[in-house]
Amino acid sequence: MTPRTHIRLANERDIKPLARLEVVAFEVDRFTEEQIEYLMGRSRATIFVLEQGSDLIGAAYVLYRKAYHAARLYNLVVDPAYQGGGFGRKLLRECELEAARRACSELTLEVRQDNEGGIRFYQKHGYVITRSLSDYYEDGMAGFKMAKEIRLKVPARVKCATLAWHALETALGGGGKVTSE
């Protein structure tokens, strides 16, 4: 029987597993433990982790700007051993829901131009290329900026309850499940 998967907010215990996931999944442009810790401490960032049983198999980092009603998908990563199982879709959907909870009308991201699978994945989920980014990545590779309009409307009581839950979750050091399947 396959262990159950769930998405939750990242906490300090996840820093080392998140850094290991970066090494397994990416050849370049990896987050370091220090960068992950910094992002985890930002009030305008959310890091989701996807677990199967007790294994951390994926993560998504979303950033928000105070004066701009758009969220930025900074990183979405699934362990290569688990790719193709719908886990990226689950993480992406959670990021879109979080953007809606925060009253964002758009989710943007950057993707390497040589990441054909990633480009197809995002396009399949409604993202469109909005511009080309020359010499964007650490190794000189160009990128694409992609965006999707977020049309989800979240009732105010859900926004408040969700934000309160996130604050409590953060204060208690994580561990609670955000979604479950």
C-alpha positions as a Python dict, from the first residue, in 0.01 Angstrom:
ca = {
    (1, 'M'): (0, 0, 0),
    (2, 'T'): (135, 343, -98),
    (3, 'P'): (180, 575, 201),
    (4, 'R'): (-56, 869, 221),
    (5, 'T'): (56, 1206, 79),
    (6, 'H'): (-12, 1543, 233),
    (7, 'I'): (93, 1904, 196),
    (8, 'R'): (184, 2116, 495),
    (9, 'L'): (374, 2433, 575),
    (10, 'A'): (748, 2393, 604),
    (11, 'N'): (918, 2440, 939),
    (12, 'E'): (1276, 2457, 1064),
    (13, 'R'): (1306, 2078, 1076),
    (14, 'D'): (1259, 2077, 698),
    (15, 'I'): (1562, 2292, 611),
    (16, 'K'): (1807, 2005, 562),
    (17, 'P'): (1558, 1781, 374),
    (18, 'L'): (1463, 2076, 150),
    (19, 'A'): (1831, 2141, 72),
    (20, 'R'): (1879, 1769, -9),
    (21, 'L'): (1577, 1784, -241),
    (22, 'E'): (1739, 2076, -426),
    (23, 'V'): (2055, 1868, -484),
    (24, 'V'): (1859, 1567, -609),
    (25, 'A'): (1633, 1766, -840),
    (26, 'F'): (1850, 2046, -983),
    (27, 'E'): (2191, 2057, -1147),
    (28, 'V'): (2225, 2436, -1109),
    (29, 'D'): (2046, 2723, -936),
    (30, 'R'): (1989, 2530, -614),
    (31, 'F'): (1875, 2685, -289),
    (32, 'T'): (2121, 2651, -2),
    (33, 'E'): (2020, 2582, 357),
    (34, 'E'): (2085, 2950, 433),
    (35, 'Q'): (1857, 3066, 150),
    (36, 'I'): (1583, 2826, 258),
    (37, 'E'): (1610, 2944, 618),
    (38, 'Y'): (1591, 3307, 503),
    (39, 'L'): (1280, 3242, 292),
    (40, 'M'): (1120, 3048, 576),
    (41, 'G'): (1157, 3351, 803),
    (42, 'R'): (1001, 3598, 560),
    (43, 'S'): (651, 3712, 639),
    (44, 'R'): (574, 3748, 269),
    (45, 'A'): (675, 3395, 174),
    (46, 'T'): (511, 3056, 212),
    (47, 'I'): (691, 2726, 173),
    (48, 'F'): (479, 2415, 129),
    (49, 'V'): (624, 2067, 162),
    (50, 'L'): (473, 1752, 16),
    (51, 'E'): (526, 1436, 213),
    (52, 'Q'): (452, 1076, 130),
    (53, 'G'): (449, 891, 457),
    (54, 'S'): (746, 1043, 638),
    (55, 'D'): (942, 1123, 319),
    (56, 'L'): (966, 1483, 195),
    (57, 'I'): (917, 1440, -181),
    (58, 'G'): (832, 1790, -301),
    (59, 'A'): (812, 2157, -213),
    (60, 'A'): (685, 2489, -343),
    (61, 'Y'): (797, 2840, -247),
    (62, 'V'): (559, 3133, -301),
    (63, 'L'): (650, 3499, -250),
    (64, 'Y'): (416, 3796, -217),
    (65, 'R'): (461, 4168, -268),
    (66, 'K'): (274, 4407, -43),
    (67, 'A'): (184, 4665, -308),
    (68, 'Y'): (136, 4424, -598),
    (69, 'H'): (-160, 4185, -616),
    (70, 'A'): (41, 3902, -763),
    (71, 'A'): (218, 3609, -607),
    (72, 'R'): (540, 3461, -743),
    (73, 'L'): (602, 3090, -758),
    (74, 'Y'): (969, 3105, -671),
    (75, 'N'): (1036, 2733, -682),
    (76, 'L'): (839, 2413, -737),
    (77, 'V'): (1032, 2090, -698),
    (78, 'V'): (940, 1721, -689),
    (79, 'D'): (1197, 1449, -623),
    (80, 'P'): (1275, 1294, -966),
    (81, 'A'): (1189, 948, -826),
    (82, 'Y'): (831, 1070, -771),
    (83, 'Q'): (778, 1280, -1084),
    (84, 'G'): (486, 1186, -1305),
    (85, 'G'): (262, 1098, -1011),
    (86, 'G'): (61, 1421, -1005),
    (87, 'F'): (256, 1565, -713),
    (88, 'G'): (363, 1879, -901),
    (89, 'R'): (-1, 1944, -988),
    (90, 'K'): (-101, 1912, -621),
    (91, 'L'): (169, 2156, -512),
    (92, 'L'): (84, 2401, -789),
    (93, 'R'): (-285, 2391, -695),
    (94, 'E'): (-200, 2461, -330),
    (95, 'C'): (9, 2761, -439),
    (96, 'E'): (-280, 2894, -647),
    (97, 'L'): (-516, 2852, -351),
    (98, 'E'): (-272, 3033, -124),
    (99, 'A'): (-242, 3318, -374),
    (100, 'A'): (-623, 3345, -377),
    (101, 'R'): (-632, 3339, 4),
    (102, 'R'): (-396, 3637, -2),
    (103, 'A'): (-615, 3824, -253),
    (104, 'C'): (-365, 3789, -538),
    (105, 'S'): (-510, 3804, -886),
    (106, 'E'): (-208, 3656, -1064),
    (107, 'L'): (60, 3392, -1005),
    (108, 'T'): (385, 3442, -1194),
    (109, 'L'): (695, 3226, -1230),
    (110, 'E'): (1018, 3192, -1421),
    (111, 'V'): (1125, 2874, -1599),
    (112, 'R'): (1443, 2785, -1785),
    (113, 'Q'): (1402, 2794, -2165),
    (114, 'D'): (1567, 2450, -2185),
    (115, 'N'): (1315, 2303, -1938),
    (116, 'E'): (1069, 2183, -2203),
    (117, 'G'): (889, 1952, -1958),
    (118, 'G'): (843, 2235, -1708),
    (119, 'I'): (714, 2472, -1977),
    (120, 'R'): (462, 2211, -2097),
    (121, 'F'): (357, 2141, -1735),
    (122, 'Y'): (283, 2507, -1665),
    (123, 'Q'): (109, 2561, -1999),
    (124, 'K'): (-109, 2255, -1933),
    (125, 'H'): (-218, 2425, -1610),
    (126, 'G'): (-311, 2755, -1775),
    (127, 'Y'): (15, 2953, -1757),
    (128, 'V'): (122, 3160, -2056),
    (129, 'I'): (463, 3294, -2151),
    (130, 'T'): (462, 3669, -2101),
    (131, 'R'): (823, 3747, -2191),
    (132, 'S'): (1170, 3610, -2250),
    (133, 'L'): (1449, 3666, -1995),
    (134, 'S'): (1796, 3662, -2149),
    (135, 'D'): (2094, 3537, -1944),
    (136, 'Y'): (1859, 3486, -1649),
    (137, 'Y'): (2001, 3182, -1472),
    (138, 'E'): (2330, 3125, -1290),
    (139, 'D'): (2477, 2934, -1585),
    (140, 'G'): (2371, 3199, -1840),
    (141, 'M'): (2061, 3012, -1960),
    (142, 'A'): (1770, 3226, -2070),
    (143, 'G'): (1431, 3193, -1907),
    (144, 'F'): (1065, 3260, -1968),
    (145, 'K'): (838, 3460, -1743),
    (146, 'M'): (501, 3287, -1722),
    (147, 'A'): (177, 3396, -1557),
    (148, 'K'): (-173, 3279, -1480),
    (149, 'E'): (-471, 3484, -1374),
    (150, 'I'): (-607, 3356, -1043),
    (151, 'R'): (-983, 3360, -1063),
    (152, 'L'): (-1054, 3184, -736),
    (153, 'K'): (-1258, 3381, -488),
    (154, 'V'): (-1200, 3289, -126),
    (155, 'P'): (-1462, 3402, 128),
    (156, 'A'): (-1327, 3651, 384),
    (157, 'R'): (-1395, 3414, 674),
    (158, 'V'): (-1184, 3147, 504),
    (159, 'K'): (-902, 3397, 440),
    (160, 'C'): (-904, 3501, 805),
    (161, 'A'): (-925, 3143, 929),
    (162, 'T'): (-648, 3034, 694),
    (163, 'L'): (-418, 3321, 789),
    (164, 'A'): (-485, 3255, 1158),
    (165, 'W'): (-413, 2886, 1104),
    (166, 'H'): (-88, 2971, 924),
    (167, 'A'): (16, 3203, 1208),
    (168, 'L'): (-59, 2932, 1465),
    (169, 'E'): (118, 2672, 1254),
    (170, 'T'): (428, 2891, 1230),
    (171, 'A'): (425, 2969, 1601),
    (172, 'L'): (400, 2599, 1688),
    (173, 'G'): (680, 2503, 1449),
    (174, 'G'): (475, 2337, 1178),
    (175, 'G'): (361, 1981, 1152),
    (176, 'G'): (-7, 2038, 1068),
    (177, 'K'): (-150, 1919, 741),
    (178, 'V'): (-271, 2178, 494),
    (179, 'T'): (-433, 1934, 254),
    (180, 'S'): (-468, 1563, 245),
    (181, 'E'): (-548, 1305, -23),
}
